[in-house]
Each structure stands twice: as C-alpha cells, then as structure tokens.
Short mmCIF file of C-alpha atoms in Angstrom, two decimals:
data_model
loop_
_atom_site.label_atom_id
_atom_site.label_comp_id
_atom_site.label_asym_id
_atom_site.label_seq_id
_atom_site.Cartn_x
_atom_site.Cartn_y
_atom_site.Cartn_z
CA MET S 202 -53.67 61.99 184.03
CA PRO S 203 -56.55 64.23 185.13
CA PHE S 204 -56.73 65.32 188.75
CA VAL S 205 -59.11 67.68 190.49
CA VAL S 206 -58.66 69.24 193.92
CA SER S 207 -61.54 68.64 196.32
CA THR S 208 -61.33 70.23 199.79
CA GLY S 209 -57.57 70.51 199.38
CA ARG S 210 -57.00 66.89 198.31
CA ARG S 211 -56.26 65.56 194.86
CA ILE S 212 -58.78 63.20 193.28
CA HIS S 213 -57.70 61.24 190.21
CA TYR S 214 -60.10 60.23 187.46
CA GLU S 215 -59.96 59.01 183.89
CA VAL S 216 -62.24 59.58 180.91
CA SER S 217 -62.79 57.35 177.89
CA GLY S 218 -65.30 57.05 175.06
CA GLN S 219 -67.94 59.39 173.71
CA GLY S 220 -71.66 59.77 174.27
CA PRO S 221 -73.90 60.46 177.29
CA ASP S 222 -71.93 60.83 180.50
CA LEU S 223 -71.66 57.75 182.72
CA PHE S 224 -69.87 58.00 186.08
CA LEU S 225 -68.33 54.86 187.61
CA HIS S 226 -67.47 54.62 191.33
CA HIS S 227 -65.62 51.52 192.51
CA GLY S 228 -65.79 49.67 195.83
CA PHE S 229 -63.66 49.67 198.97
CA THR S 230 -60.01 48.57 198.41
CA SER S 231 -60.50 48.83 194.61
CA SER S 232 -59.79 51.61 192.09
CA SER S 233 -60.90 53.04 188.77
CA GLN S 234 -58.81 50.38 187.04
CA ALA S 235 -61.13 47.61 188.27
CA TRP S 236 -63.76 48.68 185.73
CA ARG S 237 -61.19 48.30 182.97
CA PHE S 238 -59.66 45.09 184.33
CA PHE S 239 -63.00 43.28 184.60
CA GLY S 240 -64.24 44.30 181.15
CA PHE S 241 -66.70 47.12 181.86
CA THR S 242 -64.85 50.06 180.36
CA GLU S 243 -64.13 48.40 177.02
CA VAL S 244 -67.84 47.83 176.42
CA LEU S 245 -69.31 50.95 178.03
CA GLN S 246 -66.97 53.39 176.27
CA GLN S 247 -68.44 52.28 172.95
CA HIS S 248 -71.73 53.94 173.93
CA TYR S 249 -70.90 56.48 176.66
CA ARG S 250 -68.32 58.94 177.84
CA VAL S 251 -67.14 56.95 180.85
CA ILE S 252 -65.76 58.82 183.85
CA ALA S 253 -64.12 56.61 186.48
CA LEU S 254 -62.59 58.09 189.62
CA ASP S 255 -60.17 56.82 192.20
CA ALA S 256 -62.05 57.44 195.45
CA LEU S 257 -60.21 59.27 198.21
CA GLY S 258 -57.81 56.80 199.83
CA HIS S 259 -57.61 54.64 196.70
CA GLY S 260 -55.64 54.41 193.47
CA LEU S 261 -53.81 57.60 192.52
CA SER S 262 -55.96 59.89 194.69
CA ASP S 263 -54.69 61.35 197.95
CA LYS S 264 -54.69 59.04 200.97
CA PRO S 265 -55.29 60.87 204.24
CA ARG S 266 -55.04 58.75 207.37
CA GLU S 267 -57.72 60.50 209.42
CA THR S 268 -61.22 59.02 209.62
CA GLU S 269 -62.83 62.46 209.51
CA ALA S 270 -61.53 62.90 205.94
CA TYR S 271 -63.89 60.20 204.67
CA THR S 272 -67.37 61.45 205.45
CA LEU S 273 -70.14 60.63 203.01
CA GLN S 274 -70.61 64.33 202.37
CA GLN S 275 -66.94 64.61 201.42
CA ARG S 276 -67.07 61.59 199.13
CA SER S 277 -70.12 63.10 197.42
CA ALA S 278 -68.27 66.41 197.10
CA ASP S 279 -65.38 64.57 195.42
CA VAL S 280 -67.77 63.24 192.78
CA VAL S 281 -69.21 66.71 192.24
CA ALA S 282 -65.69 68.15 191.92
CA VAL S 283 -64.98 65.75 189.05
CA LEU S 284 -68.28 66.61 187.36
CA ASP S 285 -67.55 70.33 187.72
CA ASP S 286 -64.04 69.85 186.34
CA LEU S 287 -65.55 68.28 183.21
CA GLY S 288 -68.41 70.77 182.95
CA ILE S 289 -71.06 68.06 183.46
CA GLY S 290 -74.44 69.08 184.81
CA LYS S 291 -76.17 65.72 185.27
CA VAL S 292 -74.77 62.23 184.98
CA HIS S 293 -75.79 58.60 184.91
CA TYR S 294 -74.21 57.27 188.11
CA CYS S 295 -73.08 53.67 188.58
CA GLY S 296 -71.51 52.64 191.88
CA TYR S 297 -70.55 49.30 193.35
CA SER S 298 -70.40 48.58 197.10
CA LEU S 299 -68.67 51.68 198.51
CA GLY S 300 -69.64 53.37 195.25
CA GLY S 301 -73.27 52.44 195.86
CA TRP S 302 -73.12 53.93 199.34
CA VAL S 303 -71.73 57.11 197.78
CA GLY S 304 -74.61 56.97 195.30
CA TYR S 305 -77.04 57.29 198.19
CA GLY S 306 -74.85 60.12 199.46
CA MET S 307 -75.24 61.85 196.11
CA VAL S 308 -79.01 61.62 196.51
CA ARG S 309 -78.71 63.32 199.88
CA HIS S 310 -76.09 65.94 199.04
CA ALA S 311 -76.21 66.51 195.26
CA ARG S 312 -79.51 65.14 193.92
CA GLU S 313 -79.59 67.74 191.16
CA ARG S 314 -76.48 66.22 189.53
CA LEU S 315 -78.04 62.78 188.96
CA GLN S 316 -79.87 61.56 185.87
CA SER S 317 -80.15 57.91 186.89
CA LEU S 318 -78.76 55.55 189.53
CA THR S 319 -77.25 52.10 189.16
CA LEU S 320 -76.21 50.68 192.52
CA GLY S 321 -74.56 47.31 193.00
CA ALA S 322 -74.36 45.40 196.29
CA ALA S 323 -75.23 48.48 198.32
CA HIS S 324 -78.12 49.49 200.55
CA PRO S 325 -78.93 52.61 202.61
CA TYR S 326 -79.54 50.88 205.93
CA ALA S 327 -77.33 51.33 208.99
CA ASP S 328 -74.38 48.94 208.76
CA THR S 329 -72.57 48.19 212.02
CA SER S 330 -70.52 45.40 210.45
CA TRP S 331 -67.85 48.02 209.78
CA ASP S 332 -67.24 48.14 213.53
CA ALA S 333 -64.89 45.21 212.82
CA PHE S 334 -62.31 47.83 211.85
CA LYS S 335 -62.47 49.67 215.18
CA GLY S 336 -59.02 49.99 216.71
CA LEU S 337 -57.19 48.90 213.54
CA ASP S 338 -54.57 51.23 212.09
CA GLY S 339 -53.83 49.22 208.95
CA THR S 340 -50.30 48.21 209.91
CA ASP S 341 -51.35 44.56 210.39
CA VAL S 342 -52.35 43.29 206.93
CA ASN S 343 -53.84 40.05 208.23
CA ALA S 344 -55.96 41.86 210.81
CA PHE S 345 -57.21 44.21 208.08
CA ILE S 346 -58.22 41.32 205.82
CA THR S 347 -59.87 39.44 208.70
CA ALA S 348 -61.91 42.54 209.53
CA PHE S 349 -62.93 42.95 205.90
CA GLU S 350 -64.00 39.31 205.71
CA SER S 351 -66.14 39.93 208.78
CA VAL S 352 -67.78 42.94 207.12
CA LEU S 353 -68.53 40.97 203.96
CA ASN S 354 -69.39 37.72 205.74
CA GLU S 355 -67.39 35.82 203.12
CA ARG S 356 -63.87 34.54 202.57
CA ILE S 357 -61.56 36.60 200.39
CA SER S 358 -59.68 34.69 197.70
CA PRO S 359 -55.85 34.73 197.57
CA GLU S 360 -56.02 36.72 194.31
CA VAL S 361 -58.17 39.44 195.86
CA LYS S 362 -55.96 39.48 198.97
CA MET S 363 -53.03 40.35 196.73
CA MET S 364 -54.97 43.30 195.29
CA ILE S 365 -55.94 44.46 198.77
CA ARG S 366 -52.33 44.40 199.96
CA ALA S 367 -51.38 46.81 197.16
CA ASN S 368 -53.39 49.57 198.89
CA ASP S 369 -52.36 52.05 201.56
CA LEU S 370 -54.06 50.07 204.32
CA GLN S 371 -53.46 52.75 206.94
CA ALA S 372 -55.55 55.16 204.87
CA LEU S 373 -58.22 52.54 204.22
CA ALA S 374 -58.39 51.48 207.88
CA ALA S 375 -59.13 55.11 208.71
CA ALA S 376 -61.76 55.26 205.96
CA ALA S 377 -63.41 52.03 207.11
CA GLN S 378 -64.07 53.53 210.55
CA GLN S 379 -66.34 56.22 209.14
CA PRO S 380 -69.81 55.24 210.47
CA ARG S 381 -72.40 54.05 207.99
CA VAL S 382 -75.61 55.44 209.38
CA SER S 383 -79.06 54.79 207.97
CA MET S 384 -80.28 56.73 204.96
CA GLU S 385 -83.39 54.61 204.42
CA GLU S 386 -85.63 57.66 204.74
CA LEU S 387 -84.37 58.64 201.27
CA LEU S 388 -85.81 55.58 199.54
CA PRO S 389 -89.40 56.75 198.87
CA LEU S 390 -88.05 60.15 197.82
CA ILE S 391 -85.75 58.84 195.08
CA ASP S 392 -87.78 59.50 191.94
CA LEU S 393 -84.86 58.72 189.64
CA PRO S 394 -84.78 55.65 187.39
CA CYS S 395 -82.81 53.06 189.41
CA LEU S 396 -81.16 49.75 188.63
CA MET S 397 -80.13 47.67 191.64
CA PHE S 398 -78.09 44.50 191.36
CA CYS S 399 -76.50 42.06 193.79
CA GLY S 400 -75.23 38.50 193.85
CA ASP S 401 -77.49 36.07 195.67
CA ALA S 402 -74.41 34.71 197.51
CA ASP S 403 -73.71 38.20 198.85
CA ALA S 404 -74.77 38.83 202.46
CA ARG S 405 -76.29 42.15 201.31
CA HIS S 406 -78.65 40.52 198.78
CA ALA S 407 -81.80 40.59 200.91
CA ALA S 408 -81.27 44.21 201.99
CA VAL S 409 -80.69 45.37 198.42
CA GLY S 410 -83.80 43.55 197.24
CA ARG S 411 -85.83 45.10 200.05
CA CYS S 412 -84.86 48.58 198.85
CA VAL S 413 -86.43 48.03 195.46
CA GLY S 414 -89.92 47.75 196.90
CA LEU S 415 -89.54 51.23 198.39
CA LEU S 416 -88.12 52.92 195.29
CA PRO S 417 -90.72 54.42 192.93
CA ARG S 418 -88.82 53.58 189.70
CA ALA S 419 -86.49 50.66 190.33
CA ARG S 420 -85.56 47.31 188.86
CA PHE S 421 -83.65 44.60 190.73
CA VAL S 422 -81.27 42.15 189.06
CA SER S 423 -80.22 39.16 191.18
CA LEU S 424 -76.98 37.49 190.06
CA PRO S 425 -77.12 33.73 190.70
CA GLY S 426 -74.22 32.25 192.65
CA VAL S 427 -72.32 35.53 192.76
CA THR S 428 -70.52 36.72 195.91
CA HIS S 429 -69.80 40.31 196.92
CA PHE S 430 -66.45 40.48 195.16
CA GLY S 431 -67.87 38.50 192.26
CA GLY S 432 -70.45 41.19 191.54
CA LEU S 433 -67.84 43.46 190.02
CA MET S 434 -65.85 40.65 188.44
CA GLN S 435 -68.84 39.22 186.54
CA SER S 436 -69.16 41.88 183.85
CA LYS S 437 -70.79 39.38 181.47
CA LEU S 438 -73.70 39.11 183.90
CA VAL S 439 -73.91 42.79 184.83
CA LEU S 440 -73.38 44.48 181.47
CA PRO S 441 -76.52 43.24 179.63
CA PRO S 442 -79.04 44.60 182.18
CA LEU S 443 -76.90 47.73 182.69
CA LEU S 444 -76.78 48.52 178.98
CA GLU S 445 -80.52 47.85 178.64
CA PHE S 446 -81.27 50.12 181.58
CA LEU S 447 -79.05 52.95 180.35
CA ALA S 448 -80.45 52.71 176.82
CA GLY S 449 -83.91 53.21 178.29
CA GLN S 450 -82.83 56.48 179.84
CA GLN S 451 -82.40 58.01 176.38
CA GLU S 452 -86.18 57.83 176.04
CA PRO S 453 -87.89 60.00 178.69
CA GLY S 454 -90.17 58.10 181.01
CA LEU S 455 -88.76 54.63 180.32
CA ILE S 456 -86.65 52.54 182.68
#
C-alpha cells in the first residue's frame, strides 16, 4: 500500500489503470474506497491511471485531532506530495465535496500542477454552515451526525450513517472546524477547462451553478433528483459527462 509523508504525516493513496493521470479526491467522512465502491474506478481505470488518496483524517491516512492540521494549504500540499511521489507534473483533478474544496485550494496553492478541474457539489464561497461543528469533539456520534445533517441541509440515510460511524470522528470533528473562507476571487482567474456537477436536490446546487458563469472555460451538469450524498453514489449519471469532458482534454483547446 503506497504512503507518502506530507509535513510529517502519512498520506495513503492507491493507483490503478494506465493512461493520462487522473487524481480523485473524496468527500468528508469518505475515503479512496468510495470511488471503487460506487463504480467509478472500474470504469475510469480502463482509460486513465487513476490516483485516489485517503485525505488526512480519513481512510488509512494519519488522523491528527487538532484543527490546525487541516488547513486548505495543508490539504493541497498533501495532494502535491502524492503527485511528487509518483513523479507527476500535471494532473486531471476530480474532487467531490471536500475534494472540490481542495480543488479550489489547488488553484490557489499549486495551480501549476493542474491540467483540468472536475468539481462536484463544491463551491468557493464562504460557508458558515460548518459552524455546526463548533464545540464538538467527536465523542458523541449522534451529535456529530446531527451537525453534519445541518451542514448538508439534508437527512443522512441509515446506510450512510453506518459508514460515517466507521471513521475516527474525533479527528473529523477537528477537521470540520477548519474555517471555509471565501475563495470566489479565484473564479475569473481559473483558465483551466472545468467540469462542475451537482444534484439539484443538493443545497449547494445554486451556488455551484453560479460559479460556472464566472469561469472562463466551464460546463455545468445538473443531476436531477440527486442529493449531496447521491452525487457520488450515482456513477451512472456522473461518468458519461466526466468521460466526455476528460476525452476532450486530449485535444488542446477543447472542453
């Protein structure tokens, strides 16, 4: 199992397939295995070398319990550490939710490592909904889930609750308290080809759609009837536009 050390902490990642490099970053409370579980990896690895990391605090990566460990700059540095470990200069980046937020962080902190951006259910605007985690230390599972439901503005299914409980919630409670400040000033400066997608039953849908009008080279895919958690589970809806978008990047100037 590959690991790389980033700022003294171990970050786990896995690699599968061959072809142009495609980096996958999962969402909060998830892991690299979500891409495999929901059918993305099986399809994508037929066309790309797929690199999927466990973000700090998740999966097999280290799980510090201090909020200051989870800055956006650090999360971006963790991605760069994986790319450096594999000798990758530029990469097609695909992030969902937390991974989308980190995608904007990559634009701010490591723009030169990006070839294209695919961001799901994520926007660069200030998000104070995460204040729901203030004062939580992760020892009360029900309080953690209630706070997360408040952030998402949707109910979490029993199946997803089971997956959430499998995490180190003390580490994730610390991570959740890292402020999400606005990065909207980046939008008109992002000259990369971008694919944005979001379920229309996701509270973030309008904000994600609004971003597209400010991005010079962006396409927006709205997923009908899909919630926030559903956006990663519905690979049959996401994969066709994602594959079309990525195929276009092999021809300079097309998106």
